Coordinates of C-alpha atoms (C1' of nucleotides) in Angstrom, one line a residue:
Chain A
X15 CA -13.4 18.2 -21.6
X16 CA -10.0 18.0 -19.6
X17 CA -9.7 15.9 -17.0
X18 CA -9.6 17.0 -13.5
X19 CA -8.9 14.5 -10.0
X20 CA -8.7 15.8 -6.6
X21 CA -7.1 14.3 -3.6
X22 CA -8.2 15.2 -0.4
X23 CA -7.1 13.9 2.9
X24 CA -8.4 15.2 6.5
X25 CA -5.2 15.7 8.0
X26 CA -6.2 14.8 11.9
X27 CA -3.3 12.0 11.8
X28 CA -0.5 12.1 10.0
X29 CA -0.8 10.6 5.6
X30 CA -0.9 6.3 5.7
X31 CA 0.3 4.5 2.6
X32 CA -3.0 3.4 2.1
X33 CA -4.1 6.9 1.9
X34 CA -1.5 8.0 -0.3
X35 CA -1.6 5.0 -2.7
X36 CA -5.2 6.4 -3.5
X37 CA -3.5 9.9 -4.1
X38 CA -1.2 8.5 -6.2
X39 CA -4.0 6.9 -8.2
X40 CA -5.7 9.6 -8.7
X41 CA -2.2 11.9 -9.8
X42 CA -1.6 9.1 -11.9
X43 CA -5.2 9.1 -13.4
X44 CA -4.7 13.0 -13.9
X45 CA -1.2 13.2 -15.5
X46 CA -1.7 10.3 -18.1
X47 CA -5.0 12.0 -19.5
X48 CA -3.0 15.3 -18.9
X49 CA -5.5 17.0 -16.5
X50 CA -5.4 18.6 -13.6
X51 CA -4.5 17.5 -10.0
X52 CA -5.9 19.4 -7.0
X53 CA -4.8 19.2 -3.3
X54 CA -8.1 19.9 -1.5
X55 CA -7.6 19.5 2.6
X56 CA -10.7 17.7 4.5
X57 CA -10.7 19.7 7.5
X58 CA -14.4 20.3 8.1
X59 CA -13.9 18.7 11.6
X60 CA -11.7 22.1 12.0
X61 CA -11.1 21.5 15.8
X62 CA -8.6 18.7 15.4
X63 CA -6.5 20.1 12.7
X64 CA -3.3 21.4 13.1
X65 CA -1.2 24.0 10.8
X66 CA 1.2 21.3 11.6
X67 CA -0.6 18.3 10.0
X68 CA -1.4 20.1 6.9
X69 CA 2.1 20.9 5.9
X70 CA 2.8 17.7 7.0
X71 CA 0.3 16.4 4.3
X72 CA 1.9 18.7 2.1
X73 CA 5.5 17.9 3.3
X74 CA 4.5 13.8 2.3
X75 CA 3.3 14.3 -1.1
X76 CA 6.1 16.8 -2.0
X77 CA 8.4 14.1 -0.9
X78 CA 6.9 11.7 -3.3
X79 CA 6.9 13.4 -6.3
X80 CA 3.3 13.7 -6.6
X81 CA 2.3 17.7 -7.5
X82 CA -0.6 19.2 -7.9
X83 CA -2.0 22.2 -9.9
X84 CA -4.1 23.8 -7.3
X85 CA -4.3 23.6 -3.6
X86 CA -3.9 25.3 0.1
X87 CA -0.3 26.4 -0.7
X88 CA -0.3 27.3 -4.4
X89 CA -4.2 28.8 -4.9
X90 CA -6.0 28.5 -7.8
X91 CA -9.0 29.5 -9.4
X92 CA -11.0 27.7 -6.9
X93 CA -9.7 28.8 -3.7
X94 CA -9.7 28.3 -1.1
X95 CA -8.7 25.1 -0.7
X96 CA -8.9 24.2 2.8
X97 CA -12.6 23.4 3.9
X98 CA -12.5 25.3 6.8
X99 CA -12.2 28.2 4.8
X100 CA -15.1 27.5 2.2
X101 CA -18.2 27.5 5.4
X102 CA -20.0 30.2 3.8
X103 CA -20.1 28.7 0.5
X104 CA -21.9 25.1 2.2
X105 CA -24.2 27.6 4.2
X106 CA -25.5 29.4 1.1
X107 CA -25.8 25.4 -1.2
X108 CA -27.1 24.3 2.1
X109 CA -29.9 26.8 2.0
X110 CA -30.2 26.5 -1.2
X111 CA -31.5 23.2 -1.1
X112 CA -33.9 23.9 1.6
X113 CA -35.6 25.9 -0.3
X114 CA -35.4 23.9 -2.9
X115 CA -37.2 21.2 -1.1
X116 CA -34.1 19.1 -1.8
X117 CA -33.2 19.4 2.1
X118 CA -35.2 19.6 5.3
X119 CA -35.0 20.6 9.0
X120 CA -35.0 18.0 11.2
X121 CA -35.9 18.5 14.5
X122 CA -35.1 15.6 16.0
X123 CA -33.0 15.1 19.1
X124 CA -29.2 13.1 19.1
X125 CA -30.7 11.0 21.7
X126 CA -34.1 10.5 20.5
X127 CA -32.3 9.6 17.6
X128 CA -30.3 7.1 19.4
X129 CA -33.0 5.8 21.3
X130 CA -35.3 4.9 18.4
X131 CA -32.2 3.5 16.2
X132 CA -31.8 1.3 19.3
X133 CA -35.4 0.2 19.3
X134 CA -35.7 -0.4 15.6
X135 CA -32.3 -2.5 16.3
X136 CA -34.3 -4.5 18.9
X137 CA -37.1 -5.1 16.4
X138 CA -34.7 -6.6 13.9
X139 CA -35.1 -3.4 11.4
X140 CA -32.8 -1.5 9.9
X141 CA -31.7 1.4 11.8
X142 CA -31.3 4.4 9.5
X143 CA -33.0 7.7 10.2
X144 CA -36.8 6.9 9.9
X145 CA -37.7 10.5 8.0
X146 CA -40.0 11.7 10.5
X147 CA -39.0 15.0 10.3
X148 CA -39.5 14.8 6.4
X149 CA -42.9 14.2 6.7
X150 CA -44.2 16.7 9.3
X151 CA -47.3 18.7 8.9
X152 CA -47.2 22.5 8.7
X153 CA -48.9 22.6 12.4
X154 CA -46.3 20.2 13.7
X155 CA -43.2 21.9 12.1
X156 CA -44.8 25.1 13.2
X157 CA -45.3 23.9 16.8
X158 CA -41.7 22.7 17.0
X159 CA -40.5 25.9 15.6
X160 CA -42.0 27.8 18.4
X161 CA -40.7 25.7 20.9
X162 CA -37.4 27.1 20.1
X163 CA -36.0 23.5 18.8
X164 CA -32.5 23.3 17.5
X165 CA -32.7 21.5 13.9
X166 CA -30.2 20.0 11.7
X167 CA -30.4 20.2 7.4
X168 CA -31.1 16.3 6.2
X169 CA -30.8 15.8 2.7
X170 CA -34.1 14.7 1.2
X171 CA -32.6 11.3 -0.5
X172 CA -34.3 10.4 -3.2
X173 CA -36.3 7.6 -3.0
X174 CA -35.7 5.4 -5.7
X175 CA -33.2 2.8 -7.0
X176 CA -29.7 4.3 -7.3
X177 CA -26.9 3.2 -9.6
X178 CA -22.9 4.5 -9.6
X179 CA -21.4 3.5 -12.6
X180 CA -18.0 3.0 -11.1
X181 CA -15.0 2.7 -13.5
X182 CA -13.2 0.1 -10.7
X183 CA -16.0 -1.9 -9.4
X184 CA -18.6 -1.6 -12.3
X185 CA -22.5 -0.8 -11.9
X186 CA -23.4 -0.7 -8.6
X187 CA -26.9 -0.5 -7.3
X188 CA -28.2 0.9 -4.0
X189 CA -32.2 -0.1 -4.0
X190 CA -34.4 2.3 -3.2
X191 CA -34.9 2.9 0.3
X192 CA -31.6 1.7 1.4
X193 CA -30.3 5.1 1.3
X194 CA -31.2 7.1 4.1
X195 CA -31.7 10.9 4.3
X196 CA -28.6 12.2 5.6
X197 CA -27.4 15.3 7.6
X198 CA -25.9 18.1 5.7
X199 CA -26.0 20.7 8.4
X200 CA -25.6 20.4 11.9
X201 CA -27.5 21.7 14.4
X202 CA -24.3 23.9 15.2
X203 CA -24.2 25.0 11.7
X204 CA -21.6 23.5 10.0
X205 CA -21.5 21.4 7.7
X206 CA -20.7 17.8 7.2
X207 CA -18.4 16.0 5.3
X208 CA -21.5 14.7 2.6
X209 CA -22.4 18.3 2.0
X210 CA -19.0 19.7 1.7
X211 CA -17.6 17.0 -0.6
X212 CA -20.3 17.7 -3.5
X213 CA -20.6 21.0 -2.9
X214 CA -16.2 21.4 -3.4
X215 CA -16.7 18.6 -5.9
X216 CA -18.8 20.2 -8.4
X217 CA -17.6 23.9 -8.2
X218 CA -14.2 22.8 -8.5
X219 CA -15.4 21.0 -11.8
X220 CA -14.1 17.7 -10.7
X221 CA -14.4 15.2 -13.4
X222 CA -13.4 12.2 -11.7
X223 CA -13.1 11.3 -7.9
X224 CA -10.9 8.4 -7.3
X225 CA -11.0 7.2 -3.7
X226 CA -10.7 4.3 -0.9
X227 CA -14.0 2.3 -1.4
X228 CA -14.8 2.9 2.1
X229 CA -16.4 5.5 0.3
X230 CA -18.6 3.6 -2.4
X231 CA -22.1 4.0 -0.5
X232 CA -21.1 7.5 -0.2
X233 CA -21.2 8.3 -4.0
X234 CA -24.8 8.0 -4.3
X235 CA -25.0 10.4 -1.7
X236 CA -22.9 13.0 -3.4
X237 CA -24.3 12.1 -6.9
X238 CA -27.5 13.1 -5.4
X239 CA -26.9 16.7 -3.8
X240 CA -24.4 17.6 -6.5
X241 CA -27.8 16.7 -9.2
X242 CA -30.3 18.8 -6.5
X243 CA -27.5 21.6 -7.1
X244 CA -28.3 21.6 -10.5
X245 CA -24.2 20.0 -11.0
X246 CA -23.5 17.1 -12.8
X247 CA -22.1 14.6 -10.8
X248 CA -18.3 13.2 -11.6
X249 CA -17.2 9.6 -12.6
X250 CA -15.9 8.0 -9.4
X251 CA -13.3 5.3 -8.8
X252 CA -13.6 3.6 -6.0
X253 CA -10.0 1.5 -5.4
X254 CA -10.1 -1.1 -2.5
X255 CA -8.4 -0.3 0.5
X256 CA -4.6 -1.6 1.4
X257 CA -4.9 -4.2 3.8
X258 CA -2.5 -4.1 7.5
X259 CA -0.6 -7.5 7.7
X260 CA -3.9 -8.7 10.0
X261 CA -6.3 -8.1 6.8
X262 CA -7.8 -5.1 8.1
X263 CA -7.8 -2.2 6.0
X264 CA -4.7 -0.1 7.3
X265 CA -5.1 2.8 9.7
X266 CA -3.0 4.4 13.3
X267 CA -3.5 0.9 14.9
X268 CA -1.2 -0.8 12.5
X269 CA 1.6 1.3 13.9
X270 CA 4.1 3.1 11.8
X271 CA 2.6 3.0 8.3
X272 CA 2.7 7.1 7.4
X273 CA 4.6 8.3 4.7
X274 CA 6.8 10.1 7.1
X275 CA 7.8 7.1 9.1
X276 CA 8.8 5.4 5.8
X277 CA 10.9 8.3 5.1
X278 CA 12.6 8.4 8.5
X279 CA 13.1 4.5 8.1
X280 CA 15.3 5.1 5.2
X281 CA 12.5 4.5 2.0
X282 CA 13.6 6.2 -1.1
X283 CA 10.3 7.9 -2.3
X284 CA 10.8 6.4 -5.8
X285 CA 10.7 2.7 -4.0
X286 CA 7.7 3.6 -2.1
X287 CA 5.5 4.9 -5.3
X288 CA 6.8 1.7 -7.1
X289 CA 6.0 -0.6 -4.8
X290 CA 2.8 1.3 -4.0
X291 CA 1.9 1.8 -8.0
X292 CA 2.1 -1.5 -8.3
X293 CA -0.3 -2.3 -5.1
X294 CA -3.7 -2.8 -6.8
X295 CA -2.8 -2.1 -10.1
X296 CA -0.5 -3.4 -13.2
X297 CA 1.1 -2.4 -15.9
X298 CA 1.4 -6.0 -17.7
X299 CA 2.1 -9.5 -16.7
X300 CA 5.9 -8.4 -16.0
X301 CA 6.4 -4.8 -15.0
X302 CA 8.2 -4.5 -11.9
X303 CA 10.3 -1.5 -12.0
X304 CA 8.4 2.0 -12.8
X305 CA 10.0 5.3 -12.3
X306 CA 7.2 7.9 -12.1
X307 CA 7.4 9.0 -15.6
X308 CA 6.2 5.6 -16.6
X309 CA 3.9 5.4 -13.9
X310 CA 2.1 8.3 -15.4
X311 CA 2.5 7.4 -19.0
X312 CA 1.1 3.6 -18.6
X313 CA -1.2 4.3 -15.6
X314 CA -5.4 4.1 -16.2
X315 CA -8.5 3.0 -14.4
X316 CA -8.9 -0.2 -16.3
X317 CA -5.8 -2.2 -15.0
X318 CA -6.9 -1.3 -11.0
X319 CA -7.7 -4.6 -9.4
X320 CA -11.0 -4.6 -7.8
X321 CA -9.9 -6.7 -4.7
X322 CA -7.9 -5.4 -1.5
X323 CA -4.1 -5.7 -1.4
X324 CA -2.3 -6.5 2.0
X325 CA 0.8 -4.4 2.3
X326 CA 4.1 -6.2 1.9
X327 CA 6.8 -4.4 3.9
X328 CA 9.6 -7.1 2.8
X329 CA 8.9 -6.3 -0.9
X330 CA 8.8 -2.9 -0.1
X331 CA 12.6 -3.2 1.4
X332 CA 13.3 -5.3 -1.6
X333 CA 12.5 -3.1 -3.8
X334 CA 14.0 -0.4 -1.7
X335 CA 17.0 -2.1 -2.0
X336 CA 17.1 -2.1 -5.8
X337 CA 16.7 1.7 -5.8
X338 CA 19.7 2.0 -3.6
X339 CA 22.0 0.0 -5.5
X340 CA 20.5 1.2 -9.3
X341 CA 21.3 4.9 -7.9
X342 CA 24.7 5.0 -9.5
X343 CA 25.7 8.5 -8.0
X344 CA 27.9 8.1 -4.9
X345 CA 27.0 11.9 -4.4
X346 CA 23.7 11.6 -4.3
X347 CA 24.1 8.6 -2.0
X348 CA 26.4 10.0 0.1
X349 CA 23.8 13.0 0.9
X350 CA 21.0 10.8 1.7
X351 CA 22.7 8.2 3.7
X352 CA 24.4 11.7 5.4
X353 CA 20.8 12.1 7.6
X354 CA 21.1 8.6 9.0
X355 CA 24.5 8.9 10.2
X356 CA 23.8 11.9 11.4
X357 CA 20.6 11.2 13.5
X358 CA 22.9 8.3 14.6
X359 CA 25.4 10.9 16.3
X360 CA 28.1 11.0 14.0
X361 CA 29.6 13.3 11.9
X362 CA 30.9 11.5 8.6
X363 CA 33.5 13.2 6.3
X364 CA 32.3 13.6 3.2
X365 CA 34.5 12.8 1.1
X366 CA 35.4 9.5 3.1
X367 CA 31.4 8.4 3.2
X368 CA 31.5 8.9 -0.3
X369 CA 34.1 6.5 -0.6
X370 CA 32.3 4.3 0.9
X371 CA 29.1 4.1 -0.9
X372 CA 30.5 1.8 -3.6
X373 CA 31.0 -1.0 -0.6
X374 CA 27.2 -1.1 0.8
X375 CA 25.0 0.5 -1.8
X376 CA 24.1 -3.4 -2.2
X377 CA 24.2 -4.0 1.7
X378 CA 21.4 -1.7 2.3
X379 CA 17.7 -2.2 2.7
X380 CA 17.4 1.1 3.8
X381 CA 19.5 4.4 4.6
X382 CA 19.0 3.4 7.7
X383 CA 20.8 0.1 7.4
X384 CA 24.0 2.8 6.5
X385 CA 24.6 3.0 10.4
X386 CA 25.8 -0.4 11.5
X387 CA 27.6 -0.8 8.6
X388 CA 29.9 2.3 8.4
X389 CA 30.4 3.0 11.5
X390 CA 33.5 1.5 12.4
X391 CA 34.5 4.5 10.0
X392 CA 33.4 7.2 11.1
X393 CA 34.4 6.9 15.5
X394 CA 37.3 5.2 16.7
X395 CA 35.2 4.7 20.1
X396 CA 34.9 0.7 18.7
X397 CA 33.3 -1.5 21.3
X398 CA 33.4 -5.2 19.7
X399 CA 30.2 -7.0 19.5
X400 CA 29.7 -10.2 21.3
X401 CA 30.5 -12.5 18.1
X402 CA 33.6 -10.3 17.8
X403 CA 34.8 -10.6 20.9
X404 CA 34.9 -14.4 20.5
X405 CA 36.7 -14.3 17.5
X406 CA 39.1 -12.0 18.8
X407 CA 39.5 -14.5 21.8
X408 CA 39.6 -17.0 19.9
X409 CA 42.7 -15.7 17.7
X410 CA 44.9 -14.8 20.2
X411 CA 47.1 -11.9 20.7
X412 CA 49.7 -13.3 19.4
X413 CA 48.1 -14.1 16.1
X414 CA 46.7 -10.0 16.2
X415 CA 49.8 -8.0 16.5
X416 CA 51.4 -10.8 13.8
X417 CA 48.1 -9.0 11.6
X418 CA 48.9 -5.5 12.6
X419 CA 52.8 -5.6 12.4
X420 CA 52.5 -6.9 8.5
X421 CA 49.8 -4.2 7.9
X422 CA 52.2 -1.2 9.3
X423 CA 54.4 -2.5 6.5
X424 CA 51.6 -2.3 3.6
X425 CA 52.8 -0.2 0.6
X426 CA 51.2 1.3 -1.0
X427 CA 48.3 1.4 0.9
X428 CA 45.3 -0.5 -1.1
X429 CA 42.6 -3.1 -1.2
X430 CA 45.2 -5.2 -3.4
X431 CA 47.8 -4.6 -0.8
X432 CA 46.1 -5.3 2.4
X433 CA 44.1 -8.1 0.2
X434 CA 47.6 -9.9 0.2
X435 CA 49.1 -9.2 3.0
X436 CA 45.8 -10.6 5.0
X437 CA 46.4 -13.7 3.1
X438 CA 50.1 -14.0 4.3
X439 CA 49.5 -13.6 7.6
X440 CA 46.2 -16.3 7.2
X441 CA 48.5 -18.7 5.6
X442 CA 51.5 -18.1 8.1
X443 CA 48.8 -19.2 10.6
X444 CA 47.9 -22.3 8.7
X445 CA 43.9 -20.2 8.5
X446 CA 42.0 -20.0 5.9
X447 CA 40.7 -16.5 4.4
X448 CA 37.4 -17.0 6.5
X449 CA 39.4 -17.8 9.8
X450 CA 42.3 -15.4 9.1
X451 CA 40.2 -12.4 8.5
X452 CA 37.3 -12.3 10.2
X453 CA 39.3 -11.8 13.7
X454 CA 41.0 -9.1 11.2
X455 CA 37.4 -7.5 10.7
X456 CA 36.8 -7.8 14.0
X457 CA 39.7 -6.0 16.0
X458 CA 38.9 -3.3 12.8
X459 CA 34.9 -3.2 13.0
X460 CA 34.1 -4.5 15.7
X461 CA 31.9 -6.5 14.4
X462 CA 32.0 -9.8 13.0
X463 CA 29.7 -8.2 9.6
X464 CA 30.5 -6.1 7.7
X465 CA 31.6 -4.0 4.0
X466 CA 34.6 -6.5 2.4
X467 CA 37.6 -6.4 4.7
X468 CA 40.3 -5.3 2.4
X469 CA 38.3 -2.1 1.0
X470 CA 37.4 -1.2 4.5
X471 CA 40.6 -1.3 5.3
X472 CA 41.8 0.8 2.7
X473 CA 39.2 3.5 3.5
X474 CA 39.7 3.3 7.5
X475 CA 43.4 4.6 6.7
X476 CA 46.8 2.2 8.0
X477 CA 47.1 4.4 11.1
X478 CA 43.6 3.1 12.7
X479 CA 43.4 0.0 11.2
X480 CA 46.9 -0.8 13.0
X481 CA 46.3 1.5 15.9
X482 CA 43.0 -0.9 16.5
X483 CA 44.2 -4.6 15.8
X484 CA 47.0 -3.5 18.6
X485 CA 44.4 -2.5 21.2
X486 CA 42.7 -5.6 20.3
X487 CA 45.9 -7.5 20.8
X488 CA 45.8 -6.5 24.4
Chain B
rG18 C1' -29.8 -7.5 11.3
rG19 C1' -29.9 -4.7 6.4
rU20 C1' -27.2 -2.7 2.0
rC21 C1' -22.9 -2.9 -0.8
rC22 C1' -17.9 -4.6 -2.1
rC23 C1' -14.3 -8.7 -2.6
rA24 C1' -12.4 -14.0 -3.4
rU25 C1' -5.8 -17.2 -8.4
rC26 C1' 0.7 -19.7 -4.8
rG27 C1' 2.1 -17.3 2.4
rU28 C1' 2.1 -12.0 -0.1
rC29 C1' 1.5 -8.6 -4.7
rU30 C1' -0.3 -10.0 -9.2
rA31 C1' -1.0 -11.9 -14.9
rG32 C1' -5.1 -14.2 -16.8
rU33 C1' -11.7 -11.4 -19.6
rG34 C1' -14.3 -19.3 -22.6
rG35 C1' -9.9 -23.1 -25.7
rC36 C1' -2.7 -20.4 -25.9
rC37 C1' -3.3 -22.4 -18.4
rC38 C1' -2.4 -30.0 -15.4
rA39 C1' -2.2 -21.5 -14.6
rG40 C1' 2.8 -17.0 -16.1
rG41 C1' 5.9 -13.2 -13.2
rA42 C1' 7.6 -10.8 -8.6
rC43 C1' 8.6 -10.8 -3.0
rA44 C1' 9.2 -14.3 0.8
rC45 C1' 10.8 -19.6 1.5
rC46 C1' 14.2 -24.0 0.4
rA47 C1' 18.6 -26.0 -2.2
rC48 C1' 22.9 -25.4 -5.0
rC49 C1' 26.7 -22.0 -7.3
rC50 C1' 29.7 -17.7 -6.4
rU51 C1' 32.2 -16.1 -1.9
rC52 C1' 36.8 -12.9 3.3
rU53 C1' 31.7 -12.0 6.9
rC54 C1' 27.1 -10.0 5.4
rA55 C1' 24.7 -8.8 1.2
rA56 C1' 24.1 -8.6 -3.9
rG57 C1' 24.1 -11.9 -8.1
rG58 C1' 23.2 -16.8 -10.8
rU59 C1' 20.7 -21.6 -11.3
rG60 C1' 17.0 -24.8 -9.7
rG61 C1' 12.7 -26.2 -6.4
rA62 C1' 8.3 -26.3 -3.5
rG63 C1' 3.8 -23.4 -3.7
rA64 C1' -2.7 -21.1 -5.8
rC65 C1' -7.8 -20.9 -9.4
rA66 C1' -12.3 -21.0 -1.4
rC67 C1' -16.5 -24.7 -1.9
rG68 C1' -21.0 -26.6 -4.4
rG69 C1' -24.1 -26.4 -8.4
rG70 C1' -25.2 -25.0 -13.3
rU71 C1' -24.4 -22.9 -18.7
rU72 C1' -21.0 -24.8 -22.7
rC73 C1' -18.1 -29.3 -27.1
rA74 C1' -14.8 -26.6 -23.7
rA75 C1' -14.6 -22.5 -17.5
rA76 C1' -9.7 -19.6 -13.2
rC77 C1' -12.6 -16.8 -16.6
rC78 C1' -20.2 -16.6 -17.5
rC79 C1' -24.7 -17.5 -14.0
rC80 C1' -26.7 -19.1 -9.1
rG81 C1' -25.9 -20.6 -4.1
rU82 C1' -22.6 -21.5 0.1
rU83 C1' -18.5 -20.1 3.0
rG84 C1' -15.0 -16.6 4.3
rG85 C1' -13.1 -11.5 4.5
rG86 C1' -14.2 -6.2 4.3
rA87 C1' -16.9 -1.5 4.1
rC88 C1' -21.2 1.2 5.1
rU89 C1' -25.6 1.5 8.1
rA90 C1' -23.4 8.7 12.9
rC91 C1' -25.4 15.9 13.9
rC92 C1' -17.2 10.8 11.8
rA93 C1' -14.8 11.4 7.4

RNA sequence: GGUCCCAUCGUCUAGUGGCCCAGGACACCACCCUCUCAAGGUGGAGACACGGGUUCAAACCCCGUUGGGACUACCA
């Protein structure tokens, strides 16, 4: 039988890395044992849920690389995939099961409910529902029927020890009576997120649900309608969650931890499914670089750590970092670090910023990081930093039109050229190449950081370079 | 409270009874390289939560404790 994961995010906020690290998982999963990979949206709490955030959901995975098989945008034989969509197929299981037996009516009230959870708390006992409404006689169900009571469809749990042979965490087992009969139906008629999963579950022919272990007590739960359906429940895989730098599993609170924002803070997407890949799993004792090709062809269930991982966002700009600098094409480069600048206010050249990639693809932690340090390039509106100031104080003007006078007289114009020309003028000076460039850099820059000094140079043309250590002069 | 999950350097992890007085990576420190900043190189410090067992032998198996976390909703 082929293989066949499902990831399935509500899309009410936008797609955290913890999220998507369990959708990567579960792609992973599907492409090593080539099977298929649905996109199946959560969105049962219809109210909430924007057009917006699905194609934002959408938007984040496409980013990634991860593709799927079947889903909201692309159909399939299973569609609809968007739960809003499928109501009428969880009202027909859902009646199903009542008459069945499997499911029940329950009559109670929200706040009776909450008053007698309340009580039982108060007595020290557990407070899941107590089943009354399971064990109603004919006359009483009758009586409450006439009264014109509102009812909501609990699942009939079965009462007996229940095991879910997990492939991450093992055999776990639920004793019976721990497991409470749960509501499939509310009163307003839709269903909840217990019924809906199964019921999508099995007549999508899931084989194997990979998810956040949040979700572990669920799978009994689903196991169990899915095997009142007459389905056979799938294998699940329940992955621990990844952790916020407070230990808490990550969520809004931890600020900006959605794809999107990693994006918009200059991530490559192959950085962020390495580093994510590799949070909670491992390939061997050594692996550290995967491109998603590998990912797929190494990745399995057995090698998921069973414990939580905290999310490292230093490693994660490290690793960035090695992306940048390992992506050879200037080109390519060029067009991603175009955005940045762009969002920045500036309009690069093209031709120059590719130019320039060679002098900071190993400066960069991110895109982002592109900015402040091409700048200088791309406006001649050059206000000098603090630090730069002082060094241009520091030298003098004398010292500064020296500098620019020499440069005007640069031929050819080159990194070699300026290279030794800077030097004469430092050594004229009596200065060292620290203390006879760096007021260079920072007439030029206007900053007292930045690419190596004779390339930018070179790149920043003789005209501005000379046009700005005069001004600086001044 | 109950049920369940988890526990190796600060962080991510390797480790499935002897190869481990515990290996790799990020971060950190030092040195080298060096025009600034990076990148790179070399070296260093740094962990099996605790207590009991089992065994000739335990990071690995069992029990307990402690500490985290999840669930316990007409949320998902």
């Amino acid at each position: 039988m082929s293989i066949r994961c499902r990831f399935a995010p509500a899309p009410s906020g936008s797609l955290h890395v913890g999220n998507v690290r369990t959708g990567l998982f579960s792609w992973a999963y599907a492409r090593h044992h080539g099977g298929a990979f649905v996109l199946r949206i959560e969105d049962t709490d219809a109210s909430r849920v924007t057009e917006e955030a699905v194609h934002g959901v959408v938007e984040s995975l496409m980013w990634l690389g991860i593709d799927w098989d079947e889903g909201p945008d692309v159909g399939g034989p299973h569609a609809p995939y968007r739960q809003s969509q499928r109501m009428e197929v969880y009202g027909e299981h859902a009646d199903r099961l009542v008459s069945d037996g499997a499911a029940y009516r329950c009559y109670c009230t929200p706040e009776e409910l909450e008053e007698r959870r309340q009580a039982a708390l108060a007595h020290g006992e557990p407070p899941g529902y107590d089943g009354r409404c399971r064990r109603l006689t004919d006359a009483e169900r009758r009586a409450l029927e006439e009264e014109g009571r509102p009812f909501a469809l609990r699942f009939a749990m079965p009462e007996r020890e229940h095991v879910v042979r997990d492939l991450v965490k093992g055999e776990v087992r639920f004793r019976a009576g721990t497991l409470r009969d749960f509501v499939i139906m509310r009163s307003d008629g839709s269903p909840t997120f217990l019924l809906a999963v199964a019921v999508d579950d099995m007549l999508m022919g899931i084989t194997h649900v990979i998810r956040g272990d949040d979700l572990l007590a669920a799978a009994p739960r689903n196991a169990a309608v899915i095997e009142a359906l007459g389905g056979t429940p799938p294998a699940f895989a329940h992955v621990p969650q990844v952790n916020g730098p407070d230990g808490r599993p990550l969520s809004k609170r931890h600020g900006s931890t959605s794809v999107e924002a990693f994006r918009e803070h200059g991530i490559l997407p192959e950085a962020l499914v390495n580093y994510l890949a590799l949070l909670g799993w491992s390939k061997d004792d050594h692996t550290t670089f995967l491109s998603r090709d590998e990912l797929t062809a190494a990745f399995d269930l057995d090698r998921v750590s069973s414990n939580p991982a905290m999310f490292d966002s230093q490693k994660l700009e490290w690793m960035n970092n090695h992306y940048i600098q390992t992506l050879d094409d200037d080109d390519d480069l060029a067009a991603r670090c175009l955005h940045f600048l762009s969002v920045a206010g500036l309009t690069p050249e093209l031709g120059l910023l590719r130019r320039a990639m060679p002098l900071v693809r190993e400066r960069m932690k991110t895109l982002a990081e592109s900015v402040e340090l091409l700048t200088f390039l791309f406006t001649d509106d050059v206000e000098p930093n603090e630090k730069a100031r002082a060094l241009l104080e520091k030298a003098g003007g004398e010292y500064l039109r020296k500098a620019a006078d020499a440069l005007a007289a640069v031929e050819p114009w080159t990194a070699g050229a300026i290279q030794a020309t800077l030097d004469a003028v430092a050594g004229e000076a009596g200065l060292n190449r620290t203390k006879g460039w760096q007021p260079i850099r920072a007439a030029a820059t206007g900053s007292n950081v930045s690419p190596p000094l004779p390339e930018s140079l070179e790149l920043l043309g003789r005209e501005r370079t000379v046009a700005r250590i005069q001004g600086a002069a001044r």
